[in-house]
Amino acid sequence: MTNPRHRTDNEQLLTPSEVATLFRVDPKTVTRWAKAGKLTSIRTLGGHRRYRESEVRSLLEGNTNHTLG
């Protein structure tokens, strides 16, 4: 059985805290990015945000036209 917190269609999902650690920002900043449409979020059944690891890694590597901040 897979853990829905970390998998959707074989895609690894990250919590706001995990994304914040990667970008070295506060988790609330990650939530603001999602609300502003700068980062795609997925909502869990409990209403928590999760982020696709592939998108986050791509942003970290600068491989998209999106800018954060």
PDB file of N, CA, C and O in Angstrom:
ATOM      1  N   MET A   1       0.848  -1.191   0.000  1.00  0.00           N
ATOM      2  CA  MET A   1       0.000   0.000   0.000  1.00  0.00           C
ATOM      3  C   MET A   1       0.883   1.241   0.000  1.00  0.00           C
ATOM      4  O   MET A   1       1.849   1.325   0.731  1.00  0.00           O
ATOM      5  N   THR A   2       0.540   2.208  -0.826  1.00  0.00           N
ATOM      6  CA  THR A   2       1.342   3.420  -0.898  1.00  0.00           C
ATOM      7  C   THR A   2       0.819   4.465   0.068  1.00  0.00           C
ATOM      8  O   THR A   2      -0.352   4.478   0.416  1.00  0.00           O
ATOM      9  N   ASN A   3       1.683   5.324   0.486  1.00  0.00           N
ATOM     10  CA  ASN A   3       1.328   6.414   1.390  1.00  0.00           C
ATOM     11  C   ASN A   3       0.873   7.597   0.542  1.00  0.00           C
ATOM     12  O   ASN A   3       1.656   8.142  -0.223  1.00  0.00           O
ATOM     13  N   PRO A   4      -0.397   8.027   0.642  1.00  0.00           N
ATOM     14  CA  PRO A   4      -0.877   9.124  -0.198  1.00  0.00           C
ATOM     15  C   PRO A   4      -0.140  10.431   0.044  1.00  0.00           C
ATOM     16  O   PRO A   4      -0.141  11.311  -0.795  1.00  0.00           O
ATOM     17  N   ARG A   5       0.505  10.576   1.169  1.00  0.00           N
ATOM     18  CA  ARG A   5       1.257  11.797   1.462  1.00  0.00           C
ATOM     19  C   ARG A   5       2.424  11.952   0.498  1.00  0.00           C
ATOM     20  O   ARG A   5       2.825  13.048   0.162  1.00  0.00           O
ATOM     21  N   HIS A   6       2.972  10.822   0.057  1.00  0.00           N
ATOM     22  CA  HIS A   6       4.188  10.900  -0.746  1.00  0.00           C
ATOM     23  C   HIS A   6       4.052  10.416  -2.177  1.00  0.00           C
ATOM     24  O   HIS A   6       5.004  10.476  -2.917  1.00  0.00           O
ATOM     25  N   ARG A   7       2.884   9.934  -2.601  1.00  0.00           N
ATOM     26  CA  ARG A   7       2.804   9.407  -3.956  1.00  0.00           C
ATOM     27  C   ARG A   7       1.469   9.740  -4.601  1.00  0.00           C
ATOM     28  O   ARG A   7       0.434   9.615  -3.990  1.00  0.00           O
ATOM     29  N   THR A   8       1.536  10.144  -5.818  1.00  0.00           N
ATOM     30  CA  THR A   8       0.354  10.260  -6.657  1.00  0.00           C
ATOM     31  C   THR A   8       0.804   9.978  -8.075  1.00  0.00           C
ATOM     32  O   THR A   8       1.649  10.677  -8.613  1.00  0.00           O
ATOM     33  N   ASP A   9       0.279   8.913  -8.674  1.00  0.00           N
ATOM     34  CA  ASP A   9       0.694   8.503 -10.017  1.00  0.00           C
ATOM     35  C   ASP A   9       2.215   8.380 -10.113  1.00  0.00           C
ATOM     36  O   ASP A   9       2.834   8.879 -11.045  1.00  0.00           O
ATOM     37  N   ASN A  10       2.821   7.773  -9.113  1.00  0.00           N
ATOM     38  CA  ASN A  10       4.270   7.546  -9.054  1.00  0.00           C
ATOM     39  C   ASN A  10       5.077   8.836  -8.926  1.00  0.00           C
ATOM     40  O   ASN A  10       6.266   8.841  -9.148  1.00  0.00           O
ATOM     41  N   GLU A  11       4.425   9.925  -8.596  1.00  0.00           N
ATOM     42  CA  GLU A  11       5.104  11.208  -8.415  1.00  0.00           C
ATOM     43  C   GLU A  11       5.358  11.427  -6.934  1.00  0.00           C
ATOM     44  O   GLU A  11       4.446  11.324  -6.123  1.00  0.00           O
ATOM     45  N   GLN A  12       6.593  11.735  -6.583  1.00  0.00           N
ATOM     46  CA  GLN A  12       6.945  12.017  -5.199  1.00  0.00           C
ATOM     47  C   GLN A  12       6.392  13.385  -4.813  1.00  0.00           C
ATOM     48  O   GLN A  12       6.510  14.344  -5.576  1.00  0.00           O
ATOM     49  N   LEU A  13       5.767  13.480  -3.637  1.00  0.00           N
ATOM     50  CA  LEU A  13       5.214  14.745  -3.155  1.00  0.00           C
ATOM     51  C   LEU A  13       5.976  15.221  -1.936  1.00  0.00           C
ATOM     52  O   LEU A  13       6.432  14.414  -1.122  1.00  0.00           O
ATOM     53  N   LEU A  14       6.108  16.529  -1.818  1.00  0.00           N
ATOM     54  CA  LEU A  14       6.824  17.144  -0.704  1.00  0.00           C
ATOM     55  C   LEU A  14       5.878  18.020   0.103  1.00  0.00           C
ATOM     56  O   LEU A  14       4.958  18.625  -0.437  1.00  0.00           O
ATOM     57  N   THR A  15       6.144  18.103   1.395  1.00  0.00           N
ATOM     58  CA  THR A  15       5.377  18.979   2.273  1.00  0.00           C
ATOM     59  C   THR A  15       5.909  20.412   2.125  1.00  0.00           C
ATOM     60  O   THR A  15       7.022  20.623   1.627  1.00  0.00           O
ATOM     61  N   PRO A  16       5.134  21.395   2.592  1.00  0.00           N
ATOM     62  CA  PRO A  16       5.647  22.773   2.566  1.00  0.00           C
ATOM     63  C   PRO A  16       6.978  22.913   3.313  1.00  0.00           C
ATOM     64  O   PRO A  16       7.863  23.637   2.860  1.00  0.00           O
ATOM     65  N   SER A  17       7.134  22.208   4.406  1.00  0.00           N
ATOM     66  CA  SER A  17       8.384  22.281   5.173  1.00  0.00           C
ATOM     67  C   SER A  17       9.559  21.724   4.386  1.00  0.00           C
ATOM     68  O   SER A  17      10.665  22.273   4.426  1.00  0.00           O
ATOM     69  N   GLU A  18       9.323  20.638   3.663  1.00  0.00           N
ATOM     70  CA  GLU A  18      10.394  20.049   2.862  1.00  0.00           C
ATOM     71  C   GLU A  18      10.810  20.984   1.727  1.00  0.00           C
ATOM     72  O   GLU A  18      11.998  21.157   1.456  1.00  0.00           O
ATOM     73  N   VAL A  19       9.822  21.610   1.089  1.00  0.00           N
ATOM     74  CA  VAL A  19      10.121  22.561   0.013  1.00  0.00           C
ATOM     75  C   VAL A  19      10.854  23.770   0.592  1.00  0.00           C
ATOM     76  O   VAL A  19      11.845  24.245   0.028  1.00  0.00           O
ATOM     77  N   ALA A  20      10.392  24.252   1.728  1.00  0.00           N
ATOM     78  CA  ALA A  20      11.019  25.409   2.375  1.00  0.00           C
ATOM     79  C   ALA A  20      12.475  25.128   2.707  1.00  0.00           C
ATOM     80  O   ALA A  20      13.339  25.996   2.528  1.00  0.00           O
ATOM     81  N   THR A  21      12.763  23.933   3.154  1.00  0.00           N
ATOM     82  CA  THR A  21      14.145  23.559   3.473  1.00  0.00           C
ATOM     83  C   THR A  21      15.011  23.606   2.215  1.00  0.00           C
ATOM     84  O   THR A  21      16.135  24.125   2.251  1.00  0.00           O
ATOM     85  N   LEU A  22      14.492  23.118   1.119  1.00  0.00           N
ATOM     86  CA  LEU A  22      15.261  23.115  -0.130  1.00  0.00           C
ATOM     87  C   LEU A  22      15.560  24.521  -0.621  1.00  0.00           C
ATOM     88  O   LEU A  22      16.649  24.797  -1.125  1.00  0.00           O
ATOM     89  N   PHE A  23      14.589  25.441  -0.469  1.00  0.00           N
ATOM     90  CA  PHE A  23      14.767  26.823  -0.927  1.00  0.00           C
ATOM     91  C   PHE A  23      15.336  27.731   0.161  1.00  0.00           C
ATOM     92  O   PHE A  23      15.587  28.907  -0.092  1.00  0.00           O
ATOM     93  N   ARG A  24      15.453  27.192   1.356  1.00  0.00           N
ATOM     94  CA  ARG A  24      15.951  27.962   2.511  1.00  0.00           C
ATOM     95  C   ARG A  24      15.074  29.185   2.782  1.00  0.00           C
ATOM     96  O   ARG A  24      15.558  30.314   2.912  1.00  0.00           O
ATOM     97  N   VAL A  25      13.760  28.916   2.831  1.00  0.00           N
ATOM     98  CA  VAL A  25      12.779  29.950   3.161  1.00  0.00           C
ATOM     99  C   VAL A  25      11.831  29.400   4.220  1.00  0.00           C
ATOM    100  O   VAL A  25      11.867  28.222   4.554  1.00  0.00           O
ATOM    101  N   ASP A  26      10.950  30.251   4.721  1.00  0.00           N
ATOM    102  CA  ASP A  26       9.938  29.839   5.686  1.00  0.00           C
ATOM    103  C   ASP A  26       8.833  29.069   4.963  1.00  0.00           C
ATOM    104  O   ASP A  26       8.497  29.397   3.820  1.00  0.00           O
ATOM    105  N   PRO A  27       8.241  28.051   5.590  1.00  0.00           N
ATOM    106  CA  PRO A  27       7.135  27.319   4.955  1.00  0.00           C
ATOM    107  C   PRO A  27       5.972  28.217   4.517  1.00  0.00           C
ATOM    108  O   PRO A  27       5.313  27.935   3.523  1.00  0.00           O
ATOM    109  N   LYS A  28       5.731  29.308   5.232  1.00  0.00           N
ATOM    110  CA  LYS A  28       4.660  30.229   4.836  1.00  0.00           C
ATOM    111  C   LYS A  28       4.973  30.893   3.487  1.00  0.00           C
ATOM    112  O   LYS A  28       4.071  31.236   2.736  1.00  0.00           O
ATOM    113  N   THR A  29       6.239  31.070   3.186  1.00  0.00           N
ATOM    114  CA  THR A  29       6.639  31.623   1.892  1.00  0.00           C
ATOM    115  C   THR A  29       6.253  30.661   0.779  1.00  0.00           C
ATOM    116  O   THR A  29       5.752  31.075  -0.265  1.00  0.00           O
ATOM    117  N   VAL A  30       6.454  29.368   1.010  1.00  0.00           N
ATOM    118  CA  VAL A  30       6.081  28.353   0.022  1.00  0.00           C
ATOM    119  C   VAL A  30       4.574  28.401  -0.224  1.00  0.00           C
ATOM    120  O   VAL A  30       4.117  28.340  -1.368  1.00  0.00           O
ATOM    121  N   THR A  31       3.798  28.547   0.832  1.00  0.00           N
ATOM    122  CA  THR A  31       2.344  28.648   0.698  1.00  0.00           C
ATOM    123  C   THR A  31       1.960  29.893  -0.098  1.00  0.00           C
ATOM    124  O   THR A  31       1.075  29.845  -0.953  1.00  0.00           O
ATOM    125  N   ARG A  32       2.644  30.999   0.138  1.00  0.00           N
ATOM    126  CA  ARG A  32       2.371  32.232  -0.621  1.00  0.00           C
ATOM    127  C   ARG A  32       2.677  32.027  -2.107  1.00  0.00           C
ATOM    128  O   ARG A  32       1.940  32.501  -2.976  1.00  0.00           O
ATOM    129  N   TRP A  33       3.769  31.331  -2.409  1.00  0.00           N
ATOM    130  CA  TRP A  33       4.107  31.046  -3.808  1.00  0.00           C
ATOM    131  C   TRP A  33       2.992  30.244  -4.466  1.00  0.00           C
ATOM    132  O   TRP A  33       2.629  30.507  -5.603  1.00  0.00           O
ATOM    133  N   ALA A  34       2.452  29.266  -3.732  1.00  0.00           N
ATOM    134  CA  ALA A  34       1.377  28.435  -4.275  1.00  0.00           C
ATOM    135  C   ALA A  34       0.119  29.273  -4.509  1.00  0.00           C
ATOM    136  O   ALA A  34      -0.531  29.158  -5.551  1.00  0.00           O
ATOM    137  N   LYS A  35      -0.223  30.129  -3.558  1.00  0.00           N
ATOM    138  CA  LYS A  35      -1.407  30.981  -3.701  1.00  0.00           C
ATOM    139  C   LYS A  35      -1.255  31.953  -4.862  1.00  0.00           C
ATOM    140  O   LYS A  35      -2.230  32.305  -5.524  1.00  0.00           O
ATOM    141  N   ALA A  36      -0.029  32.379  -5.129  1.00  0.00           N
ATOM    142  CA  ALA A  36       0.243  33.314  -6.218  1.00  0.00           C
ATOM    143  C   ALA A  36       0.386  32.600  -7.567  1.00  0.00           C
ATOM    144  O   ALA A  36       0.559  33.257  -8.592  1.00  0.00           O
ATOM    145  N   GLY A  37       0.331  31.277  -7.566  1.00  0.00           N
ATOM    146  CA  GLY A  37       0.437  30.520  -8.801  1.00  0.00           C
ATOM    147  C   GLY A  37       1.855  30.293  -9.278  1.00  0.00           C
ATOM    148  O   GLY A  37       2.073  29.859 -10.405  1.00  0.00           O
ATOM    149  N   LYS A  38       2.832  30.581  -8.450  1.00  0.00           N
ATOM    150  CA  LYS A  38       4.226  30.398  -8.825  1.00  0.00           C
ATOM    151  C   LYS A  38       4.694  28.956  -8.647  1.00  0.00           C
ATOM    152  O   LYS A  38       5.722  28.565  -9.182  1.00  0.00           O
ATOM    153  N   LEU A  39       3.926  28.184  -7.898  1.00  0.00           N
ATOM    154  CA  LEU A  39       4.259  26.796  -7.603  1.00  0.00           C
ATOM    155  C   LEU A  39       2.939  26.037  -7.524  1.00  0.00           C
ATOM    156  O   LEU A  39       2.005  26.487  -6.857  1.00  0.00           O
ATOM    157  N   THR A  40       2.854  24.911  -8.217  1.00  0.00           N
ATOM    158  CA  THR A  40       1.624  24.125  -8.234  1.00  0.00           C
ATOM    159  C   THR A  40       1.509  23.303  -6.961  1.00  0.00           C
ATOM    160  O   THR A  40       2.460  22.640  -6.565  1.00  0.00           O
ATOM    161  N   SER A  41       0.347  23.365  -6.324  1.00  0.00           N
ATOM    162  CA  SER A  41       0.136  22.559  -5.127  1.00  0.00           C
ATOM    163  C   SER A  41      -1.002  21.586  -5.348  1.00  0.00           C
ATOM    164  O   SER A  41      -1.890  21.812  -6.159  1.00  0.00           O
ATOM    165  N   ILE A  42      -0.935  20.492  -4.629  1.00  0.00           N
ATOM    166  CA  ILE A  42      -1.974  19.468  -4.622  1.00  0.00           C
ATOM    167  C   ILE A  42      -2.529  19.457  -3.215  1.00  0.00           C
ATOM    168  O   ILE A  42      -1.769  19.519  -2.249  1.00  0.00           O
ATOM    169  N   ARG A  43      -3.837  19.379  -3.090  1.00  0.00           N
ATOM    170  CA  ARG A  43      -4.459  19.342  -1.766  1.00  0.00           C
ATOM    171  C   ARG A  43      -4.736  17.903  -1.363  1.00  0.00           C
ATOM    172  O   ARG A  43      -5.275  17.126  -2.144  1.00  0.00           O
ATOM    173  N   THR A  44      -4.389  17.560  -0.132  1.00  0.00           N
ATOM    174  CA  THR A  44      -4.713  16.243   0.401  1.00  0.00           C
ATOM    175  C   THR A  44      -6.179  16.240   0.813  1.00  0.00           C
ATOM    176  O   THR A  44      -6.834  17.290   0.829  1.00  0.00           O
ATOM    177  N   LEU A  45      -6.685  15.083   1.177  1.00  0.00           N
ATOM    178  CA  LEU A  45      -8.064  15.001   1.648  1.00  0.00           C
ATOM    179  C   LEU A  45      -8.274  15.850   2.895  1.00  0.00           C
ATOM    180  O   LEU A  45      -9.363  16.355   3.132  1.00  0.00           O
ATOM    181  N   GLY A  46      -7.224  16.023   3.687  1.00  0.00           N
ATOM    182  CA  GLY A  46      -7.307  16.846   4.887  1.00  0.00           C
ATOM    183  C   GLY A  46      -7.107  18.327   4.627  1.00  0.00           C
ATOM    184  O   GLY A  46      -7.129  19.141   5.548  1.00  0.00           O
ATOM    185  N   GLY A  47      -6.879  18.708   3.359  1.00  0.00           N
ATOM    186  CA  GLY A  47      -6.727  20.120   3.016  1.00  0.00           C
ATOM    187  C   GLY A  47      -5.300  20.638   3.069  1.00  0.00           C
ATOM    188  O   GLY A  47      -5.072  21.828   2.900  1.00  0.00           O
ATOM    189  N   HIS A  48      -4.330  19.765   3.285  1.00  0.00           N
ATOM    190  CA  HIS A  48      -2.934  20.189   3.339  1.00  0.00           C
ATOM    191  C   HIS A  48      -2.344  20.265   1.941  1.00  0.00           C
ATOM    192  O   HIS A  48      -2.728  19.517   1.050  1.00  0.00           O
ATOM    193  N   ARG A  49      -1.396  21.165   1.758  1.00  0.00           N
ATOM    194  CA  ARG A  49      -0.753  21.317   0.459  1.00  0.00           C
ATOM    195  C   ARG A  49       0.427  20.360   0.343  1.00  0.00           C
ATOM    196  O   ARG A  49       1.182  20.162   1.279  1.00  0.00           O
ATOM    197  N   ARG A  50       0.587  19.830  -0.875  1.00  0.00           N
ATOM    198  CA  ARG A  50       1.743  19.014  -1.215  1.00  0.00           C
ATOM    199  C   ARG A  50       2.235  19.491  -2.576  1.00  0.00           C
ATOM    200  O   ARG A  50       1.471  19.993  -3.396  1.00  0.00           O
ATOM    201  N   TYR A  51       3.519  19.322  -2.819  1.00  0.00           N
ATOM    202  CA  TYR A  51       4.141  19.849  -4.023  1.00  0.00           C
ATOM    203  C   TYR A  51       4.883  18.727  -4.749  1.00  0.00           C
ATOM    204  O   TYR A  51       5.538  17.904  -4.124  1.00  0.00           O
ATOM    205  N   ARG A  52       4.769  18.722  -6.080  1.00  0.00           N
ATOM    206  CA  ARG A  52       5.455  17.697  -6.870  1.00  0.00           C
ATOM    207  C   ARG A  52       6.961  17.919  -6.797  1.00  0.00           C
ATOM    208  O   ARG A  52       7.454  19.003  -7.120  1.00  0.00           O
ATOM    209  N   GLU A  53       7.671  16.877  -6.420  1.00  0.00           N
ATOM    210  CA  GLU A  53       9.125  16.984  -6.289  1.00  0.00           C
ATOM    211  C   GLU A  53       9.773  17.360  -7.618  1.00  0.00           C
ATOM    212  O   GLU A  53      10.701  18.170  -7.651  1.00  0.00           O
ATOM    213  N   SER A  54       9.275  16.825  -8.717  1.00  0.00           N
ATOM    214  CA  SER A  54       9.873  17.127 -10.022  1.00  0.00           C
ATOM    215  C   SER A  54       9.781  18.618 -10.345  1.00  0.00           C
ATOM    216  O   SER A  54      10.740  19.207 -10.862  1.00  0.00           O
ATOM    217  N   GLU A  55       8.651  19.241 -10.019  1.00  0.00           N
ATOM    218  CA  GLU A  55       8.497  20.680 -10.269  1.00  0.00           C
ATOM    219  C   GLU A  55       9.418  21.492  -9.369  1.00  0.00           C
ATOM    220  O   GLU A  55      10.064  22.448  -9.801  1.00  0.00           O
ATOM    221  N   VAL A  56       9.497  21.092  -8.103  1.00  0.00           N
ATOM    222  CA  VAL A  56      10.350  21.796  -7.139  1.00  0.00           C
ATOM    223  C   VAL A  56      11.813  21.700  -7.573  1.00  0.00           C
ATOM    224  O   VAL A  56      12.536  22.702  -7.586  1.00  0.00           O
ATOM    225  N   ARG A  57      12.246  20.501  -7.950  1.00  0.00           N
ATOM    226  CA  ARG A  57      13.644  20.310  -8.392  1.00  0.00           C
ATOM    227  C   ARG A  57      13.932  21.134  -9.641  1.00  0.00           C
ATOM    228  O   ARG A  57      15.007  21.715  -9.776  1.00  0.00           O
ATOM    229  N   SER A  58      12.970  21.179 -10.548  1.00  0.00           N
ATOM    230  CA  SER A  58      13.136  21.959 -11.766  1.00  0.00           C
ATOM    231  C   SER A  58      13.304  23.443 -11.443  1.00  0.00           C
ATOM    232  O   SER A  58      14.152  24.123 -12.016  1.00  0.00           O
ATOM    233  N   LEU A  59      12.499  23.947 -10.518  1.00  0.00           N
ATOM    234  CA  LEU A  59      12.627  25.343 -10.098  1.00  0.00           C
ATOM    235  C   LEU A  59      13.973  25.602  -9.430  1.00  0.00           C
ATOM    236  O   LEU A  59      14.606  26.633  -9.666  1.00  0.00           O
ATOM    237  N   LEU A  60      14.416  24.656  -8.625  1.00  0.00           N
ATOM    238  CA  LEU A  60      15.712  24.807  -7.956  1.00  0.00           C
ATOM    239  C   LEU A  60      16.853  24.890  -8.967  1.00  0.00           C
ATOM    240  O   LEU A  60      17.818  25.624  -8.777  1.00  0.00           O
ATOM    241  N   GLU A  61      16.723  24.116 -10.045  1.00  0.00           N
ATOM    242  CA  GLU A  61      17.771  24.076 -11.063  1.00  0.00           C
ATOM    243  C   GLU A  61      17.626  25.194 -12.073  1.00  0.00           C
ATOM    244  O   GLU A  61      18.475  25.354 -12.958  1.00  0.00           O
ATOM    245  N   GLY A  62      16.551  25.976 -11.967  1.00  0.00           N
ATOM    246  CA  GLY A  62      16.343  27.093 -12.875  1.00  0.00           C
ATOM    247  C   GLY A  62      15.918  26.680 -14.266  1.00  0.00           C
ATOM    248  O   GLY A  62      16.190  27.382 -15.228  1.00  0.00           O
ATOM    249  N   ASN A  63      15.236  25.532 -14.379  1.00  0.00           N
ATOM    250  CA  ASN A  63      14.851  25.008 -15.684  1.00  0.00           C
ATOM    251  C   ASN A  63      13.488  25.459 -16.163  1.00  0.00           C
ATOM    252  O   ASN A  63      12.971  24.927 -17.128  1.00  0.00           O
ATOM    253  N   THR A  64      12.871  26.445 -15.520  1.00  0.00           N
ATOM    254  CA  THR A  64      11.559  26.904 -15.962  1.00  0.00           C
ATOM    255  C   THR A  64      11.579  28.416 -16.116  1.00  0.00           C
ATOM    256  O   THR A  64      12.511  29.096 -15.709  1.00  0.00           O
ATOM    257  N   ASN A  65      10.516  28.932 -16.665  1.00  0.00           N
ATOM    258  CA  ASN A  65      10.388  30.377 -16.839  1.00  0.00           C
ATOM    259  C   ASN A  65       9.817  31.046 -15.609  1.00  0.00           C
ATOM    260  O   ASN A  65       9.715  32.256 -15.554  1.00  0.00           O
ATOM    261  N   HIS A  66       9.398  30.252 -14.617  1.00  0.00           N
ATOM    262  CA  HIS A  66       8.839  30.809 -13.388  1.00  0.00           C
ATOM    263  C   HIS A  66       9.940  31.369 -12.509  1.00  0.00           C
ATOM    264  O   HIS A  66      11.024  30.824 -12.441  1.00  0.00           O
ATOM    265  N   THR A  67       9.647  32.443 -11.840  1.00  0.00           N
ATOM    266  CA  THR A  67      10.580  32.980 -10.854  1.00  0.00           C
ATOM    267  C   THR A  67       9.854  33.059  -9.535  1.00  0.00           C
ATOM    268  O   THR A  67       8.665  33.373  -9.466  1.00  0.00           O
ATOM    269  N   LEU A  68      10.566  32.746  -8.490  1.00  0.00           N
ATOM    270  CA  LEU A  68       9.995  32.795  -7.157  1.00  0.00           C
ATOM    271  C   LEU A  68      10.499  34.021  -6.440  1.00  0.00           C
ATOM    272  O   LEU A  68      11.534  34.568  -6.762  1.00  0.00           O
ATOM    273  N   GLY A  69       9.787  34.391  -5.416  1.00  0.00           N
ATOM    274  CA  GLY A  69      10.272  35.488  -4.601  1.00  0.00           C
ATOM    275  C   GLY A  69       9.319  36.621  -4.483  1.00  0.00           C
ATOM    276  O   GLY A  69       8.321  36.755  -5.041  1.00  0.00           O
TER     277      GLY A  69
END
